[in-house]
Coordinates of N, CA and C in Angstrom, one line a residue:
M21 N -99.8 221.2 -171.9 CA -99.2 220.2 -171.1 C -97.7 220.3 -171.2
K22 N -97.1 220.1 -170.0 CA -95.6 220.1 -169.9 C -95.2 218.7 -169.6
Y23 N -93.9 218.3 -169.9 CA -93.4 217.0 -169.8 C -92.2 217.0 -168.9
C24 N -92.1 215.9 -168.0 CA -90.9 215.7 -167.2 C -90.1 214.6 -167.8
S25 N -88.9 214.9 -168.2 CA -88.1 213.9 -168.9 C -87.5 212.9 -167.9
K26 N -87.6 213.1 -166.6 CA -87.1 212.2 -165.7 C -88.1 211.1 -165.3
C27 N -89.3 211.5 -164.9 CA -90.3 210.5 -164.5 C -91.4 210.3 -165.6
H28 N -91.2 211.0 -166.7 CA -92.1 210.8 -167.9 C -93.6 211.1 -167.7
K29 N -93.9 212.1 -166.9 CA -95.2 212.4 -166.6 C -95.6 213.7 -167.4
L30 N -96.9 213.8 -167.8 CA -97.4 215.0 -168.3 C -98.1 215.8 -167.2
L31 N -97.8 217.1 -167.1 CA -98.4 217.9 -166.0 C -98.9 219.2 -166.6
Q32 N -100.0 219.7 -166.0 CA -100.5 220.9 -166.5 C -100.1 222.1 -165.5
D33 N -99.9 223.2 -166.1 CA -99.8 224.5 -165.3 C -98.6 224.4 -164.3
N34 N -97.6 223.7 -164.6 CA -96.4 223.6 -163.7 C -95.2 223.9 -164.5
T35 N -94.2 224.4 -163.8 CA -92.9 224.6 -164.4 C -91.8 223.6 -163.9
V36 N -92.2 223.0 -162.8 CA -91.3 222.0 -162.1 C -92.2 220.8 -161.8
C37 N -91.6 219.6 -162.0 CA -92.3 218.3 -161.7 C -92.6 218.2 -160.2
S38 N -93.8 217.9 -159.8 CA -94.2 217.8 -158.4 C -93.6 216.5 -157.8
N39 N -93.2 215.6 -158.7 CA -92.7 214.3 -158.2 C -91.2 214.3 -157.9
C40 N -90.4 214.8 -158.9 CA -89.0 214.8 -158.9 C -88.3 216.1 -158.9
Q41 N -89.0 217.2 -159.0 CA -88.5 218.6 -158.9 C -87.7 218.9 -160.1
E42 N -87.8 218.2 -161.2 CA -87.1 218.5 -162.5 C -87.8 219.6 -163.2
P43 N -87.1 220.4 -164.0 CA -87.8 221.4 -164.8 C -88.6 220.7 -165.9
L44 N -89.8 221.2 -166.2 CA -90.6 220.7 -167.2 C -90.3 221.3 -168.6
T45 N -90.5 220.5 -169.7 CA -90.3 221.0 -171.0 C -91.5 220.7 -171.9
E46 N -91.5 221.2 -173.1 CA -92.6 220.9 -174.0 C -92.3 219.5 -174.5
P47 N -93.3 218.6 -174.6 CA -93.1 217.2 -175.0 C -92.8 217.2 -176.5
K48 N -92.0 216.2 -176.9 CA -91.7 216.0 -178.3 C -92.5 214.8 -178.7
S49 N -92.7 214.6 -180.0 CA -93.6 213.5 -180.5 C -93.1 212.1 -180.1
E50 N -91.8 212.0 -180.0 CA -91.2 210.6 -179.7 C -91.0 210.4 -178.2
D51 N -91.3 211.4 -177.4 CA -91.1 211.2 -175.9 C -92.0 210.1 -175.4
L52 N -91.5 209.3 -174.5 CA -92.3 208.3 -173.9 C -93.0 208.9 -172.7
V53 N -94.3 208.8 -172.6 CA -95.1 209.4 -171.5 C -95.8 208.3 -170.7
L54 N -95.7 208.5 -169.4 CA -96.3 207.5 -168.5 C -97.9 207.5 -168.7
L55 N -98.4 206.3 -169.0 CA -99.8 206.2 -169.2 C -100.5 205.7 -167.9
I56 N -99.9 204.6 -167.4 CA -100.5 204.0 -166.2 C -99.5 203.0 -165.5
A57 N -99.7 202.8 -164.2 CA -99.0 201.7 -163.5 C -100.0 200.6 -163.3
A58 N -99.6 199.4 -163.6 CA -100.5 198.2 -163.5 C -99.8 197.0 -163.1
M59 N -100.5 196.0 -162.5 CA -100.0 194.7 -162.2 C -99.6 194.0 -163.5
Y60 N -98.8 193.0 -163.4 CA -98.3 192.3 -164.6 C -99.4 191.8 -165.5
E61 N -100.4 191.1 -164.9 CA -101.5 190.5 -165.7 C -102.3 191.6 -166.4
E62 N -102.6 192.6 -165.7 CA -103.4 193.7 -166.4 C -102.5 194.4 -167.5
S63 N -101.2 194.5 -167.2 CA -100.3 195.2 -168.2 C -100.3 194.3 -169.4
D64 N -100.3 193.0 -169.3 CA -100.4 192.1 -170.5 C -101.6 192.4 -171.3
E65 N -102.8 192.5 -170.6 CA -104.0 192.8 -171.4 C -104.0 194.1 -172.1
I66 N -103.4 195.1 -171.4 CA -103.3 196.4 -172.0 C -102.4 196.4 -173.2
I67 N -101.2 195.7 -173.0 CA -100.2 195.7 -174.1 C -100.9 195.0 -175.3
N68 N -101.6 193.9 -175.1 CA -102.2 193.2 -176.2 C -103.2 194.0 -176.9
A69 N -104.0 194.8 -176.2 CA -105.0 195.7 -176.8 C -104.4 196.8 -177.6
F70 N -103.3 197.3 -177.1 CA -102.6 198.4 -177.8 C -101.9 197.9 -179.0
A71 N -101.4 196.7 -179.0 CA -100.7 196.1 -180.1 C -101.8 195.8 -181.2
A72 N -103.0 195.4 -180.9 CA -104.0 195.2 -181.9 C -104.4 196.6 -182.5
K73 N -104.2 197.7 -181.8 CA -104.5 199.0 -182.4 C -103.3 199.6 -183.1
G74 N -102.2 198.9 -183.0 CA -101.0 199.4 -183.7 C -100.3 200.5 -182.9
I75 N -100.5 200.6 -181.6 CA -99.8 201.6 -180.8 C -98.7 201.0 -180.0
Y76 N -97.5 201.6 -180.0 CA -96.4 201.2 -179.3 C -96.6 201.4 -177.8
L77 N -96.3 200.4 -177.0 CA -96.4 200.5 -175.6 C -95.1 199.9 -174.9
N78 N -94.5 200.6 -174.0 CA -93.3 200.2 -173.4 C -93.6 199.9 -171.9
R79 N -93.2 198.7 -171.5 CA -93.5 198.3 -170.1 C -92.2 198.2 -169.3
Q80 N -92.1 198.9 -168.2 CA -90.9 198.9 -167.3 C -91.4 198.6 -165.9
P81 N -90.5 197.8 -165.2 CA -90.9 197.6 -163.8 C -90.9 198.8 -163.0
A82 N -91.8 199.0 -162.1 CA -91.9 200.1 -161.2 C -91.1 199.8 -159.9
I83 N -91.1 200.8 -159.0 CA -90.4 200.6 -157.7 C -91.1 199.5 -156.9
E84 N -92.5 199.5 -156.9 CA -93.2 198.5 -156.2 C -93.2 197.2 -156.8
K85 N -93.0 196.1 -156.0 CA -92.9 194.8 -156.6 C -94.2 194.3 -157.3
G86 N -94.0 193.8 -158.5 CA -95.2 193.3 -159.2 C -95.9 194.3 -160.0
V87 N -95.5 195.6 -159.9 CA -96.2 196.7 -160.6 C -95.3 197.1 -161.8
F88 N -95.9 197.4 -162.9 CA -95.2 197.9 -164.1 C -95.8 199.2 -164.6
E89 N -94.9 200.0 -165.0 CA -95.3 201.3 -165.6 C -95.4 201.2 -167.1
L90 N -96.5 201.6 -167.7 CA -96.7 201.5 -169.2 C -96.5 202.9 -169.8
F91 N -95.7 203.0 -170.8 CA -95.4 204.3 -171.5 C -95.9 204.2 -172.9
V92 N -96.4 205.3 -173.5 CA -96.7 205.5 -174.9 C -96.0 206.7 -175.4
R93 N -95.8 206.8 -176.7 CA -95.3 208.0 -177.3 C -96.2 209.1 -177.2
Y94 N -95.7 210.3 -177.1 CA -96.6 211.5 -176.9 C -97.6 211.6 -178.0
D95 N -97.2 211.3 -179.2 CA -98.1 211.4 -180.4 C -99.3 210.5 -180.2
D96 N -99.2 209.4 -179.4 CA -100.3 208.5 -179.2 C -101.0 208.7 -177.9
W97 N -100.6 209.7 -177.2 CA -101.2 209.9 -175.8 C -102.7 210.0 -175.8
E98 N -103.3 210.9 -176.6 CA -104.8 211.1 -176.6 C -105.5 209.8 -176.9
Q99 N -105.1 209.1 -178.0 CA -105.7 207.9 -178.4 C -105.5 206.8 -177.4
A100 N -104.3 206.8 -176.8 CA -104.0 205.8 -175.7 C -104.9 205.9 -174.5
K101 N -105.2 207.2 -174.1 CA -106.1 207.4 -173.0 C -107.5 206.9 -173.3
E102 N -108.0 207.1 -174.5 CA -109.3 206.6 -174.8 C -109.4 205.0 -174.9
I103 N -108.4 204.4 -175.4 CA -108.3 203.0 -175.5 C -108.2 202.4 -174.0
L104 N -107.4 203.1 -173.2 CA -107.2 202.6 -171.8 C -108.5 202.7 -171.0
K105 N -109.4 203.7 -171.3 CA -110.7 203.7 -170.6 C -111.5 202.5 -170.9
I106 N -111.5 202.1 -172.2 CA -112.3 200.9 -172.6 C -111.7 199.7 -172.0
I107 N -110.4 199.6 -171.9 CA -109.8 198.4 -171.4 C -110.1 198.3 -169.9
L108 N -110.0 199.4 -169.2 CA -110.2 199.4 -167.7 C -111.7 199.0 -167.4
K109 N -112.6 199.5 -168.3 CA -114.0 199.1 -168.1 C -114.2 197.6 -168.3
D110 N -113.5 197.0 -169.2 CA -113.5 195.6 -169.5 C -113.0 194.8 -168.3
I111 N -111.8 195.3 -167.8 CA -111.2 194.7 -166.6 C -112.1 194.8 -165.4
E112 N -112.8 195.9 -165.2 CA -113.7 196.1 -164.1 C -114.9 195.1 -164.2
K113 N -115.4 194.8 -165.4 CA -116.5 193.8 -165.5 C -116.0 192.4 -165.1
H114 N -114.8 192.1 -165.4 CA -114.3 190.7 -165.2 C -113.7 190.5 -163.8
R115 N -113.0 191.5 -163.3 CA -112.3 191.4 -162.0 C -112.5 192.7 -161.2
P116 N -113.7 192.9 -160.6 CA -113.9 194.2 -159.9 C -113.0 194.4 -158.7
S117 N -112.6 193.4 -157.9 CA -111.7 193.7 -156.8 C -110.3 194.1 -157.2
E118 N -109.8 193.5 -158.3 CA -108.5 193.9 -158.7 C -108.5 195.2 -159.4
Y119 N -109.7 195.6 -160.0 CA -109.8 196.9 -160.6 C -109.8 198.0 -159.6
A120 N -110.3 197.7 -158.4 CA -110.4 198.7 -157.3 C -109.0 199.1 -157.0
N121 N -108.0 198.1 -156.9 CA -106.7 198.4 -156.6 C -106.0 199.3 -157.7
M122 N -106.3 199.0 -158.9 CA -105.8 199.7 -160.0 C -106.4 201.2 -160.0
E123 N -107.6 201.3 -159.6 CA -108.3 202.6 -159.5 C -107.6 203.4 -158.4
L124 N -107.2 202.8 -157.3 CA -106.5 203.4 -156.3 C -105.2 204.0 -156.8
S125 N -104.5 203.1 -157.6 CA -103.2 203.6 -158.1 C -103.4 204.8 -159.0
L126 N -104.5 204.8 -159.8 CA -104.8 205.9 -160.7 C -105.0 207.2 -159.8
K127 N -105.7 207.0 -158.7 CA -106.0 208.2 -157.9 C -104.7 208.7 -157.2
E128 N -103.8 207.8 -156.8 CA -102.5 208.2 -156.3 C -101.7 209.0 -157.4
Q129 N -101.8 208.6 -158.6 CA -101.1 209.3 -159.7 C -101.7 210.7 -159.9
K130 N -103.0 210.8 -159.8 CA -103.7 212.0 -160.0 C -103.3 213.0 -158.8
L131 N -103.2 212.5 -157.6 CA -102.8 213.3 -156.5 C -101.4 213.9 -156.7
G132 N -100.6 213.2 -157.4 CA -99.3 213.7 -157.7 C -98.4 213.8 -156.4
L133 N -98.6 212.9 -155.5 CA -97.7 212.9 -154.3 C -96.3 212.5 -154.7
S134 N -95.4 213.2 -154.2 CA -94.0 212.8 -154.5 C -93.6 211.6 -153.6
N135 N -92.5 211.0 -154.0 CA -92.1 209.8 -153.3 C -91.8 210.2 -151.8
K136 N -91.2 211.3 -151.6 CA -90.9 211.8 -150.3 C -92.2 211.9 -149.4
K137 N -93.2 212.5 -150.0 CA -94.5 212.6 -149.3 C -95.1 211.3 -149.0
K138 N -95.0 210.4 -150.0 CA -95.6 209.0 -149.7 C -94.8 208.3 -148.6
W139 N -93.5 208.4 -148.5 CA -92.8 207.8 -147.4 C -93.1 208.5 -146.1
L140 N -93.2 209.8 -146.1 CA -93.6 210.5 -144.8 C -95.0 210.0 -144.4
L141 N -95.9 209.8 -145.3 CA -97.2 209.3 -144.9 C -97.1 207.9 -144.4
R142 N -96.3 207.1 -145.0 CA -96.1 205.7 -144.5 C -95.5 205.7 -143.1
I143 N -94.5 206.5 -142.9 CA -93.9 206.6 -141.6 C -94.9 207.0 -140.5
A144 N -95.6 208.1 -140.8 CA -96.6 208.6 -139.9 C -97.7 207.5 -139.6
A145 N -98.1 206.8 -140.6 CA -99.1 205.7 -140.4 C -98.5 204.6 -139.5
A146 N -97.2 204.3 -139.7 CA -96.6 203.3 -138.9 C -96.5 203.7 -137.4
I147 N -96.1 205.0 -137.2 CA -96.0 205.5 -135.8 C -97.4 205.5 -135.2
M148 N -98.4 205.9 -135.9 CA -99.8 205.9 -135.3 C -100.2 204.5 -135.0
F149 N -99.9 203.5 -135.8 CA -100.2 202.2 -135.6 C -99.5 201.7 -134.3
G150 N -98.2 202.0 -134.2 CA -97.5 201.7 -133.0 C -98.1 202.2 -131.7
L151 N -98.5 203.5 -131.8 CA -99.1 204.2 -130.6 C -100.5 203.5 -130.3
L152 N -101.2 203.1 -131.3 CA -102.5 202.4 -131.1 C -102.2 201.0 -130.3
I153 N -101.2 200.3 -130.8 CA -100.9 199.0 -130.2 C -100.4 199.2 -128.7
W154 N -99.6 200.2 -128.5 CA -99.1 200.6 -127.2 C -100.3 200.9 -126.3
G155 N -101.2 201.7 -126.8 CA -102.4 202.0 -126.0 C -103.2 200.8 -125.6
V156 N -103.5 199.9 -126.5 CA -104.2 198.7 -126.2 C -103.5 197.9 -125.2
I157 N -102.2 197.7 -125.3 CA -101.5 196.9 -124.4 C -101.5 197.5 -123.0
T158 N -101.3 198.9 -122.9 CA -101.3 199.6 -121.7 C -102.7 199.5 -121.0
L159 N -103.8 199.6 -121.7 CA -105.1 199.5 -121.1 C -105.4 198.1 -120.7
T160 N -105.0 197.1 -121.5 CA -105.2 195.7 -121.1 C -104.4 195.4 -119.8
D161 N -103.1 195.9 -119.7 CA -102.3 195.6 -118.5 C -103.0 196.3 -117.3
F162 N -103.5 197.5 -117.5 CA -104.1 198.2 -116.4 C -105.3 197.4 -115.9
G163 N -106.1 197.0 -116.9 CA -107.3 196.2 -116.6 C -107.0 194.9 -115.8
I164 N -106.0 194.2 -116.3 CA -105.7 192.9 -115.6 C -105.1 193.2 -114.2
N165 N -104.3 194.2 -114.1 CA -103.8 194.6 -112.7 C -104.9 195.0 -111.8
S166 N -105.9 195.7 -112.3 CA -107.1 196.0 -111.5 C -107.9 194.8 -111.0
I167 N -108.0 193.9 -111.9 CA -108.7 192.6 -111.6 C -107.9 191.8 -110.6
K168 N -106.6 191.8 -110.7 CA -105.7 191.1 -109.8 C -105.9 191.7 -108.4
G169 N -106.0 193.0 -108.4 CA -106.1 193.8 -107.1 C -107.4 193.4 -106.3
L170 N -108.4 193.1 -107.1 CA -109.7 192.7 -106.4 C -109.5 191.4 -105.7
F171 N -108.7 190.5 -106.2 CA -108.5 189.2 -105.6 C -107.3 189.0 -104.6
S172 N -106.6 190.1 -104.3 CA -105.5 189.9 -103.4 C -105.7 190.7 -102.1

């Protein structure tokens, strides 16, 4: 595993971070590693569970509103992943719809899309949505004008 000191991710088989293009290094035991991004309420549950196990967890606000990134020391990484699996299963039992959103966030993290690619996808989606609306309006206008033509 290699470590990105800028975005705090652990990556396999890379020399450069796929997110921020920083060179990767060997992680040190005290390095904070990104564990998960979660909404505030879920992050509280995760923090409490980790505190009960004696594992240090650092919560920082993410770019997205209401989302927080949770970091653990590299030494605690493996144990933290196991504890997190248990916590997420518990959250899934109690709040399945909210867990689905968290699962989507985990899938995005696994995809490793850079912020630039995410923004490009958002822009492309907005353009496609605009084209769809334009098409509906154009077809509706054509239909109404055809109907008007029948009565004049």
